[in-house]
Coordinates of C-alpha atoms in Angstrom, one line a residue:
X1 CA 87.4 -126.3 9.4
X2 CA 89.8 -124.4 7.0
X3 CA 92.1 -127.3 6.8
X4 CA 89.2 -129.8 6.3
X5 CA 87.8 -127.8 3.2
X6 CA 90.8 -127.7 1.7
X7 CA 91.1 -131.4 2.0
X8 CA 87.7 -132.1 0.4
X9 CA 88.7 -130.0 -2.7
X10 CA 91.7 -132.1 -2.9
X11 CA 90.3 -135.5 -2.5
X12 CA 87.7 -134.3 -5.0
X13 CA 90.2 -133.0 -8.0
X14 CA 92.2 -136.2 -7.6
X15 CA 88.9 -137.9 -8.0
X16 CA 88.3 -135.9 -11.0
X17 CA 92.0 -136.6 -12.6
X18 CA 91.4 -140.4 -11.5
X19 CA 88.2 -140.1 -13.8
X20 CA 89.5 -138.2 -16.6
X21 CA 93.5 -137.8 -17.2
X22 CA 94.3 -135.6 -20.4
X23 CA 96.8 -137.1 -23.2
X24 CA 100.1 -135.6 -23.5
X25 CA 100.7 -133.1 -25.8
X26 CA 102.0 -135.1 -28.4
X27 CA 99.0 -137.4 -28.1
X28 CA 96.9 -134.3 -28.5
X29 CA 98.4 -133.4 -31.5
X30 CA 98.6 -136.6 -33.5
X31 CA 95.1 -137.2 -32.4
X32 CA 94.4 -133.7 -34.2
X33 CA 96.4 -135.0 -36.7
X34 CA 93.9 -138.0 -37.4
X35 CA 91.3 -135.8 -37.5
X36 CA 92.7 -133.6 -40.1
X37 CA 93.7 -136.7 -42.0
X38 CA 90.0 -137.8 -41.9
X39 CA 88.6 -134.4 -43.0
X40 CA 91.2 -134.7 -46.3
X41 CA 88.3 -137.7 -47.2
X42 CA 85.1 -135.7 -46.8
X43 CA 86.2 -132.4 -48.1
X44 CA 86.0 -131.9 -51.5
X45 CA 89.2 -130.6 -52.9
X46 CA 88.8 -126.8 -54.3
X47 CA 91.0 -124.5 -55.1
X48 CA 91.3 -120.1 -55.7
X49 CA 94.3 -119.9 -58.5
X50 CA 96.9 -117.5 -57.0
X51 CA 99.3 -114.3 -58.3
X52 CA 101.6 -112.4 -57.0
X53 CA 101.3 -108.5 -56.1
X54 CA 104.0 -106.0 -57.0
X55 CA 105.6 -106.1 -53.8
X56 CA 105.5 -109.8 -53.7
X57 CA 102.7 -111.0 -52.0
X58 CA 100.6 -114.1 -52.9
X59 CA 97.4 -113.4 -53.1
X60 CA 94.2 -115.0 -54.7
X61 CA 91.8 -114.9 -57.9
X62 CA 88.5 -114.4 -56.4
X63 CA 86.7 -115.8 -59.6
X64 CA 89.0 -118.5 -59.7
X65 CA 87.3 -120.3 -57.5
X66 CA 87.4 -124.1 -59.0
X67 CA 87.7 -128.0 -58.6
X68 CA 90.8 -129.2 -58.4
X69 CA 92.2 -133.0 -58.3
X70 CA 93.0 -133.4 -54.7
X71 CA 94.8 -136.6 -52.7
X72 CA 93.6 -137.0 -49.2
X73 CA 96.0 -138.2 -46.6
X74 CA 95.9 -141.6 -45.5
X75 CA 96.4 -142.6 -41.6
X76 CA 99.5 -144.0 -42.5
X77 CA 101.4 -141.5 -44.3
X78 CA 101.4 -138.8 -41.2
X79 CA 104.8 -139.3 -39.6
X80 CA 106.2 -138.9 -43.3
X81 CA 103.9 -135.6 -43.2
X82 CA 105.3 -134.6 -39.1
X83 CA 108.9 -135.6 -40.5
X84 CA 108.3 -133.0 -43.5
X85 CA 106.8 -130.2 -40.6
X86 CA 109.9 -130.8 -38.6
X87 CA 112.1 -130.1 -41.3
X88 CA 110.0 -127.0 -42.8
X89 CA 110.1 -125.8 -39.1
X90 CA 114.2 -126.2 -38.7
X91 CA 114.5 -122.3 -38.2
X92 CA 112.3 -122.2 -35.7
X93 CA 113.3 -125.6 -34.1
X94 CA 116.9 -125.3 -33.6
X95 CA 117.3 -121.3 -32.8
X96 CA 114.6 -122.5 -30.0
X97 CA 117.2 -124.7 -28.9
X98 CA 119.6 -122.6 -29.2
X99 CA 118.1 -120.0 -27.4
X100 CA 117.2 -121.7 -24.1
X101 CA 120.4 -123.1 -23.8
X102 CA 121.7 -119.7 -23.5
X103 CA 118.9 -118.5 -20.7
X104 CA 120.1 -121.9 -18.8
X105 CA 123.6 -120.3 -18.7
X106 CA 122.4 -117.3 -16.8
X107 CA 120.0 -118.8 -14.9
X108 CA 122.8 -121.0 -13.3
X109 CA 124.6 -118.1 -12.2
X110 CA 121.9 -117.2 -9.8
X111 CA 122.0 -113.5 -10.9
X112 CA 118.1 -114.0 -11.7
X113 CA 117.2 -115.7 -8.3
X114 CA 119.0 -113.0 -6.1
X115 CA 117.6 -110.1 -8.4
X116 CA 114.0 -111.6 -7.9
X117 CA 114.3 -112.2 -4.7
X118 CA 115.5 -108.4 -3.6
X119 CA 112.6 -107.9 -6.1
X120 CA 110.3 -109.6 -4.2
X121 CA 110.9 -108.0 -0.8
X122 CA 110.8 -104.8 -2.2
X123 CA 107.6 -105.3 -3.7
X124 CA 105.8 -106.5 -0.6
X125 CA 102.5 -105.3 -0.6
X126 CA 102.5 -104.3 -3.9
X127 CA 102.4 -107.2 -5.9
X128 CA 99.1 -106.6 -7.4
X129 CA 101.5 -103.9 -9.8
X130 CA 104.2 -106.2 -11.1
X131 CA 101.0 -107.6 -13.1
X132 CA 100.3 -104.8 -15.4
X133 CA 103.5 -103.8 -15.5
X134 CA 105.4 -106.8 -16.9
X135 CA 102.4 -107.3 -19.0
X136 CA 102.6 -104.0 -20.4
X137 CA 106.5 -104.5 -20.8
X138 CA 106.1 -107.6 -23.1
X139 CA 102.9 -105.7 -25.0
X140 CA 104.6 -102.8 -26.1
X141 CA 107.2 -105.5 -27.2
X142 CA 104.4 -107.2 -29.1
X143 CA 103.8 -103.9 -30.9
X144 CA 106.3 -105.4 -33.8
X145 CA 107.2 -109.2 -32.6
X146 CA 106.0 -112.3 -32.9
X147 CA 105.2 -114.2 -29.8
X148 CA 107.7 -117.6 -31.5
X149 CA 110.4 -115.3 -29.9
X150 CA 109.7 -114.9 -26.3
X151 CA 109.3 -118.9 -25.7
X152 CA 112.7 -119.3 -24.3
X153 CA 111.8 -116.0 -22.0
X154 CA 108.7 -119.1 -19.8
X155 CA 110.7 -120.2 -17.1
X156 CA 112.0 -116.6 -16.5
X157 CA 108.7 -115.0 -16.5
X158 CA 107.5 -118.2 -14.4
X159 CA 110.9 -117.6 -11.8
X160 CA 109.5 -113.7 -11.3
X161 CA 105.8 -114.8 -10.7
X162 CA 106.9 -117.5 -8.4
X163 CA 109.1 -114.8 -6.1
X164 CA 106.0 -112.9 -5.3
X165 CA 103.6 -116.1 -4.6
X166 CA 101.9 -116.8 -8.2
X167 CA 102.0 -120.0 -9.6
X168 CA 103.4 -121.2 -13.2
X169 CA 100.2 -120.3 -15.0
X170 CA 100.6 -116.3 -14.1
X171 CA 104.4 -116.2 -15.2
X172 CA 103.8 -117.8 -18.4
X173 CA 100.6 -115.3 -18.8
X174 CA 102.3 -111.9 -18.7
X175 CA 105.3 -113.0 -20.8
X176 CA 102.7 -114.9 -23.6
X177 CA 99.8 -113.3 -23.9
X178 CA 101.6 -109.4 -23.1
X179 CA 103.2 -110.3 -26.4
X180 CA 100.0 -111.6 -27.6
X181 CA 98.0 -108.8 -27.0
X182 CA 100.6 -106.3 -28.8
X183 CA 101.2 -108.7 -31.7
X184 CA 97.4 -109.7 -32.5
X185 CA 96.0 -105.8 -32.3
X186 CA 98.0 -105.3 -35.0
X187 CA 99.4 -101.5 -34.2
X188 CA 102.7 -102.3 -36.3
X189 CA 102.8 -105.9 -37.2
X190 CA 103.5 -107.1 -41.0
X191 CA 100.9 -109.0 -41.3
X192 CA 98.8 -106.1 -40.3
X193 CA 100.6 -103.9 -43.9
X194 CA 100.3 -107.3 -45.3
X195 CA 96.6 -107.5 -45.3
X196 CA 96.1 -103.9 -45.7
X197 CA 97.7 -103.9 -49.5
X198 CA 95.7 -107.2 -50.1
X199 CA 92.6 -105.1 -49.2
X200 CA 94.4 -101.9 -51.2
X201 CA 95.0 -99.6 -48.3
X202 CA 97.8 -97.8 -47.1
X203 CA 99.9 -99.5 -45.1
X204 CA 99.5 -99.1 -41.2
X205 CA 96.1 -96.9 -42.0
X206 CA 93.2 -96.8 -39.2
X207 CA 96.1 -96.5 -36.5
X208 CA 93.7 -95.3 -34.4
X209 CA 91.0 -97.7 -33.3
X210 CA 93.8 -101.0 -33.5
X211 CA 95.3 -98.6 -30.3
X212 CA 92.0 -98.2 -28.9
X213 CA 91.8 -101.8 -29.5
X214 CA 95.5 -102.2 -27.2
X215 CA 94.4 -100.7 -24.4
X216 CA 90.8 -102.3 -24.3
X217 CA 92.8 -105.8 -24.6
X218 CA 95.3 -104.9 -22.1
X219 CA 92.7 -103.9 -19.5
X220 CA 90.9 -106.8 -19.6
X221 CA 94.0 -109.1 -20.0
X222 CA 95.7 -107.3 -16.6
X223 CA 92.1 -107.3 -14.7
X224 CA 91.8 -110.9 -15.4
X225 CA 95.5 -112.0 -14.3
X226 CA 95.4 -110.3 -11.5
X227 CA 92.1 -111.8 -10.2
X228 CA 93.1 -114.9 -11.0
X229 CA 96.8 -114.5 -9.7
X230 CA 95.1 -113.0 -6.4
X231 CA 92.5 -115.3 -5.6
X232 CA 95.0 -118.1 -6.1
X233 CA 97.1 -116.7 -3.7
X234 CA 94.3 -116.8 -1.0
X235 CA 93.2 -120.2 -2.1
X236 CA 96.2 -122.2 -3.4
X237 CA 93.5 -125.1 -4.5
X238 CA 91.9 -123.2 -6.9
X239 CA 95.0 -122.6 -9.2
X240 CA 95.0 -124.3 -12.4
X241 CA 97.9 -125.8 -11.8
X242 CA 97.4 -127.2 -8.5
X243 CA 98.8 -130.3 -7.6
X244 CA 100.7 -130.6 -11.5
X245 CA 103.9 -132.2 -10.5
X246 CA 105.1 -131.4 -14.5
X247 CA 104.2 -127.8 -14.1
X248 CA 107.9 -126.2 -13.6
X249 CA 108.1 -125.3 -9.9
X250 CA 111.5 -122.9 -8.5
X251 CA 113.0 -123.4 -5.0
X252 CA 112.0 -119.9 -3.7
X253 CA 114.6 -120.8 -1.4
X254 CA 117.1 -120.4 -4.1
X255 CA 115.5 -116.4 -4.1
X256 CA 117.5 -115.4 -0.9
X257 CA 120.6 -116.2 -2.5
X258 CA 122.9 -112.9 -1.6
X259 CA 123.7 -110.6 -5.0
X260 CA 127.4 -111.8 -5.3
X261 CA 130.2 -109.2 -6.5
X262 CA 129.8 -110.6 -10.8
X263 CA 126.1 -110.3 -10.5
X264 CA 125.9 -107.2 -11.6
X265 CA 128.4 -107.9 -14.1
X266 CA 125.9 -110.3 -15.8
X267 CA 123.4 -108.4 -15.4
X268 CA 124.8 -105.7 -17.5
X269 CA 125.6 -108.5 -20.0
X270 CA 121.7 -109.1 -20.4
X271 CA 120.4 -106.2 -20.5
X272 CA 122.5 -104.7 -22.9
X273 CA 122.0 -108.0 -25.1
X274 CA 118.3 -107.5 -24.9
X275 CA 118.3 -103.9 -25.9
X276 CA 120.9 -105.2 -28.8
X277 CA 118.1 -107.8 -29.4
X278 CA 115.2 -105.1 -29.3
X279 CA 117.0 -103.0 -31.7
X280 CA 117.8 -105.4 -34.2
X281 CA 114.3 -107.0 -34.1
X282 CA 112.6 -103.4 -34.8
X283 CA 115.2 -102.0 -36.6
X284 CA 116.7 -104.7 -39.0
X285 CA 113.7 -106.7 -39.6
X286 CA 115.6 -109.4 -37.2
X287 CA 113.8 -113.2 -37.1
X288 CA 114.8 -115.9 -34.7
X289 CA 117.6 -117.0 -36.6
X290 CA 119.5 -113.6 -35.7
X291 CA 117.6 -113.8 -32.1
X292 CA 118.9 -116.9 -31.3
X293 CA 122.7 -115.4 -32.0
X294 CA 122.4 -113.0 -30.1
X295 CA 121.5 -114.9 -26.9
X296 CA 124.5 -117.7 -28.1
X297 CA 126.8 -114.6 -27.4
X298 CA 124.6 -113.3 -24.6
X299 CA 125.3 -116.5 -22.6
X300 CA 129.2 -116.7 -23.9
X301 CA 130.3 -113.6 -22.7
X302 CA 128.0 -113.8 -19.2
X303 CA 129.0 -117.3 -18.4
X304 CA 132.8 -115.4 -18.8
X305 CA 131.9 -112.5 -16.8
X306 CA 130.9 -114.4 -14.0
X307 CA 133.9 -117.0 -13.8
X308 CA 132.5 -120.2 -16.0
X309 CA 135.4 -121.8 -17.7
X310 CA 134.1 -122.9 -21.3
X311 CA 133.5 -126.1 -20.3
X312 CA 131.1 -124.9 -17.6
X313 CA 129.4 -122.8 -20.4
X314 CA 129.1 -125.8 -22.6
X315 CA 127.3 -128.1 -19.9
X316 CA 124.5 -125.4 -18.7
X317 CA 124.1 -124.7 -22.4
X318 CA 123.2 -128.1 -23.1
X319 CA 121.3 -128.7 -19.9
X320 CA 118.9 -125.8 -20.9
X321 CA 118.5 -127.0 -24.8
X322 CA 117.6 -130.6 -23.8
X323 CA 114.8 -129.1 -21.3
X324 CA 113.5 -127.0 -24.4
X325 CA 113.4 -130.1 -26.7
X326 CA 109.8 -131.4 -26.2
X327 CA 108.4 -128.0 -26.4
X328 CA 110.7 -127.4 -29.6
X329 CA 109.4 -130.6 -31.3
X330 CA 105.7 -129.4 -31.0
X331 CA 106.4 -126.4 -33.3
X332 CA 106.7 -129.1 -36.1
X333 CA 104.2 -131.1 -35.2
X334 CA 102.1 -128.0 -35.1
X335 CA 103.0 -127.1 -38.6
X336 CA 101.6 -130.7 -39.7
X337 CA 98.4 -129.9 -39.7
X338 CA 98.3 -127.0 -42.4
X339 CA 100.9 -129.1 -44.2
X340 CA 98.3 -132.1 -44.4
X341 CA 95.3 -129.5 -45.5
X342 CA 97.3 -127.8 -48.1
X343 CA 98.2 -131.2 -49.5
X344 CA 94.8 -132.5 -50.0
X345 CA 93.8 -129.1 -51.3
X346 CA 91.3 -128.8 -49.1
X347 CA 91.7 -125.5 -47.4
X348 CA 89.9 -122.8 -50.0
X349 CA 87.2 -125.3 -49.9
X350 CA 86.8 -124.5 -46.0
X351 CA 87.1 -120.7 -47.1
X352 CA 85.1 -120.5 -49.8
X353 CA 82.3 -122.1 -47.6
X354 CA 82.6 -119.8 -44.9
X355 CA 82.1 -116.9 -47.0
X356 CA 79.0 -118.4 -48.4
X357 CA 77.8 -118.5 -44.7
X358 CA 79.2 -114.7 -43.7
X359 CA 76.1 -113.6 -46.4
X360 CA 73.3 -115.2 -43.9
X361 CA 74.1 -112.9 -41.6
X362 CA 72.6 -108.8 -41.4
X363 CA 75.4 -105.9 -42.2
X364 CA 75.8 -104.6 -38.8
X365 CA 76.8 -108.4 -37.8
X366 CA 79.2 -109.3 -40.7
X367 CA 82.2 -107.7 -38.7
X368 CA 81.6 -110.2 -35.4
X369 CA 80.8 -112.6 -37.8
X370 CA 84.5 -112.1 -39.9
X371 CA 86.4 -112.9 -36.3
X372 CA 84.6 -116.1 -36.0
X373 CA 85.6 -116.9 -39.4
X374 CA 88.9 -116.0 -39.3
X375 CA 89.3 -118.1 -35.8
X376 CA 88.1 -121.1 -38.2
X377 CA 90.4 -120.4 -40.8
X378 CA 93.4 -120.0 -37.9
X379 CA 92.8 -123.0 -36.4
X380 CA 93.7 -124.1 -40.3
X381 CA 96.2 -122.3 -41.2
X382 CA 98.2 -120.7 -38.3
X383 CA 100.4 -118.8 -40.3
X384 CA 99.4 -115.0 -40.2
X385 CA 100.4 -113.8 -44.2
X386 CA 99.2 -117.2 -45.3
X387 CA 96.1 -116.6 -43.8
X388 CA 96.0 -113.1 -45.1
X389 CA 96.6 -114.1 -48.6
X390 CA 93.7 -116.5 -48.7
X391 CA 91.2 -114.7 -46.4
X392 CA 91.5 -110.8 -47.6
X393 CA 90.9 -111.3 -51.1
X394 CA 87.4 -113.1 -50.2
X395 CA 86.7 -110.8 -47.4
X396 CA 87.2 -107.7 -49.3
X397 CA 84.5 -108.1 -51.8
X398 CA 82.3 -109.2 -49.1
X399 CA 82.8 -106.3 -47.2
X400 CA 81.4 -104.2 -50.4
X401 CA 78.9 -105.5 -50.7
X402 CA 77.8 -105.3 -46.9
X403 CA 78.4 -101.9 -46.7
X404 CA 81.5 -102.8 -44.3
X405 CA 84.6 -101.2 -44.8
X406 CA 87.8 -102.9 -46.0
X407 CA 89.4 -101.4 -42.9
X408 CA 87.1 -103.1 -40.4
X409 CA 87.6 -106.6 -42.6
X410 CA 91.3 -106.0 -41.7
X411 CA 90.7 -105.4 -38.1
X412 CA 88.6 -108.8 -38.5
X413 CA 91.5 -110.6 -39.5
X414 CA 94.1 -109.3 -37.1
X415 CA 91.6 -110.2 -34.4
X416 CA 90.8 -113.6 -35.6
X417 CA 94.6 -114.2 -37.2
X418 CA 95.9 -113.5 -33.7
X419 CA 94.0 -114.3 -30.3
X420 CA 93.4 -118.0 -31.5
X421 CA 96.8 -119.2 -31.1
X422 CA 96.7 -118.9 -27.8
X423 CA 93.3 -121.6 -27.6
X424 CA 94.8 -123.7 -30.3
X425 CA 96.6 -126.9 -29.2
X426 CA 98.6 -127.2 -32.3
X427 CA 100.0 -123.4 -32.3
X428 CA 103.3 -123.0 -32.2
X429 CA 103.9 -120.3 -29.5
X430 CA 101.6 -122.1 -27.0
X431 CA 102.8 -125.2 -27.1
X432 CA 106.0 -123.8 -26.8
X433 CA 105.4 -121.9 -23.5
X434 CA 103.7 -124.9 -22.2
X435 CA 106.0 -127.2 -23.0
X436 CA 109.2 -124.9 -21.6
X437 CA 107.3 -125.1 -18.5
X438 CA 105.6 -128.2 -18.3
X439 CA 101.8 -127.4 -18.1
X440 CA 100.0 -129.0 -19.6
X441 CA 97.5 -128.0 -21.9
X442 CA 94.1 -128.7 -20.4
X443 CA 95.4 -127.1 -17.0
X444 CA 95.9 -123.8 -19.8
X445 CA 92.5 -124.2 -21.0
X446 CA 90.8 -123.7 -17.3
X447 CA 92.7 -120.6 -17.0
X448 CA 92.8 -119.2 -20.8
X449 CA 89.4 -120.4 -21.9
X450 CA 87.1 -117.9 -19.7
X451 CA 89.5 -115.3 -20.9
X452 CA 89.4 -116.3 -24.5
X453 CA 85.5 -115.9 -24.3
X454 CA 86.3 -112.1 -22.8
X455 CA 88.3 -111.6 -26.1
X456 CA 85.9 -112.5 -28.5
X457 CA 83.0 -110.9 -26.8
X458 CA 85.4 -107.5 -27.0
X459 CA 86.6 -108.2 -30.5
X460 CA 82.9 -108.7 -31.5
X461 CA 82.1 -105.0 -29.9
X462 CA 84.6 -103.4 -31.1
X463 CA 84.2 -104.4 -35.1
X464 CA 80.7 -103.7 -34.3
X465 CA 81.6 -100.0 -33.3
X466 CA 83.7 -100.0 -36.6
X467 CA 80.9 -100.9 -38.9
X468 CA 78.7 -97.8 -37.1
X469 CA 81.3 -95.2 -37.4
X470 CA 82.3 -96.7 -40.5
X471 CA 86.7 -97.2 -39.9
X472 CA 88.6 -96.3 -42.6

């Protein structure tokens, strides 16, 4: 009866896919793209006039607010605008490159499949833990990172869930969204101190609730994995990658391989290049640029190590950038969009216009109402200190006037600014994971977008909390 069921499910999803079959990525975004293009046309073109603070930062004139001559972008003149992302995005393009070409090198030395295999033995039983505790890993990680950085970490986070029966969806969840969840509560991030000195606070003020914050989003992040993880375990059908033949897939075969005598060997290589990595990232403000060195010498002196000549090196080092090429080429098509807004001057418009709407609303509500808005503005403008520097200085005097404090209109922001990305199909990090491992991005959506809806719902309580105990 079991095996009849099952077969229903499947004749029915492939049923659904035969109905409905969502666009590749690219078509995704250049369809976005279009959209944007026609929005350039009805949007009337606005503009705040901007300065810049002592410290540097752009910010703008509140009172400024005024018309502007604006150009909207024709149809036509979009690949000239995706050629101009790609370029704007060649430091975060090539160091992508760069950097999974390195990974490839020690993944071909097996030293990951025989690690994760003895892994998963020794975790039999107890592979409801290696949830939380990789997600935790990559979320204290989070605390100062930005998730760009981790994209050439998918297939390895994808290998370990795969070793202890998860499917692609789970690996790619604790690696992105433990990040996610470090980087978007803001603890330490610089766009956090950032928006804090456009609001005039101290810097990294209110510590408190944005760690409260960490471990409410963790909890609920971990809880939802591992109910999802587990149930598809028990029922194979019901993953949201079922029956994706794109979706990267490891031989768990390849898992018994025996831990050969230079194993370890490499395996000191990496994990002294990561805690190199770690400290340089935390320490000397490193980007991905510096990251993606690194990793170039990472793989070098492992592919030595374990008996690669050079030429060896070279070919699993180009293997593992061409695989990382599609996903690489999204980050610039990504960037496109807030490249065609700015261009048509159209953006402030969008801002100013929410704020009008934020004053409908009743005091205690504002806050909830501020992560909506700032969700709008991402899906605009994914950059987090551009955001900032257009969003604080209309926020703040808002917040006044509501009786809201600027440290709850910051919270707003780091809630908004953050969580998004990981909805939005033209975000950078995303569409990166996805692309590394080939899922696609509706398959994302069935997983991420109940989980999304936990997020806001718990961002919303939480800023409500702030506005009754009044953070500061």
């Amino acid at each position: 009866m079991q095996k009849n069921w099952r077969r229903r499910i499947k004749r029915e999803n492939d049923e659904d896919e035969k109905k409905f079959k969502m666009p590749h990525s690219y078509v995704i975004i250049f369809m976005l793209l279009i959209a944007v293009s026609i929005m350039t046309y009805l949007i009337p073109a606005n503009a705040y006039d901007r300065t810049e603070t002592e410290s540097g930062t752009t910010t703008v004139i509140v009172e400024s607010y005024h018309s502007v001559e604006g150009e909207p972008v024709p149809l036509w003149e979009i690949p000239s605008y995706v050629m101009q992302g790609l370029i704007n995005q060649a430091d975060v393009i090539f160091p992508l490159l760069v950097i999974a070409g390195a990974l490839e090198v020690l993944l071909s030395t097996g030293m990951f499949h025989a690690y994760c295999g003895t892994l998963a033995m020794k975790c039999k039983g107890k592979e409801k833990l290696f949830i939380p505790a990789i997600l935790l890993l990559f979320a204290f990680i989070g605390i100062t990172q930005s998730t760009n950085k981790f994209i050439g970490f998918a297939p390895l986070g994808v290998m370990l869930a795969a070793t202890l029966g998860y499917d692609a969806i789970v690996g790619v969840a604790i690696v992105l969204l433990g990040v996610g969840i470090g980087f978007s509560t803001g603890i330490l991030a610089p766009t956090t101190a950032v928006a804090q000195e456009l609001a005039e606070l101290q810097a990294y003020s209110g510590l408190w609730l944005r760690v409260v914050s960490f471990v409410l989003f963790y909890i609920v992040t971990a809880a939802y994995i591992i109910w999802y993880g587990e149930r598809c375990k028990k029922y194979p059908e019901k993953s949201a990658v079922y029956g994706l033949e794109s979706a990267q897939q490891f031989d768990l075969s390849s898992t018994q391989r025996e831990i050969e005598k230079r194993h370890p060997l490499v395996l000191i290589v990496f994990i002294m290049s990561f805690g190199i990595l770690m400290y340089g990232c935390i320490t000397q403000g490193w980007g991905l640029v510096e990251t993606a060195v690194c990793m170039f010498w990472m793989a070098f002196v492992a592919g030595l190590v374990y008996g690669y000549c050079p030429s060896d090196i070279a070919k699993n080092f180009v293997k593992g950038a061409k695989n990382m090429t599609p996903a690489a080429l999204i980050v610039g098509l990504g960037a496109t969009v807030s490249l065609i807004l700015s261009s048509a001057n159209v953006l402030d418009t969008v801002v100013y216009s929410l704020a009008n709407v934020l004053e409908l609303f009743p005091s205690f509500l504002k806050p909830a109402v501020m992560l909506i808005m700032n969700i709008i503005v991402n899906g605009f403008v994914t950059s987090g200190t551009g955001q900032a520097a257009v969003v604080m200085p209309v926020m703040v005097p808002l917040a006044d006037v509501a009786g809201v404090t600027r440290q709850t209109a910051v919270l707003a922001y780091k809630f908004g600014d953050g969580f998004c990305n990981y909805v939005l199909p033209h975000a950078s990090a995303l569409m990166g994971f996805l692309g590394a491992t080939g899922i696609t991005y509706d398959r994302w959506m069935k997983f991420m977008g109940k989980l999304f809806g936990l997020w806001v719902l718990l961002g919303g309580a939480i800023l409500t909390f702030a506005y009754f105990v009044q953070y500061s």
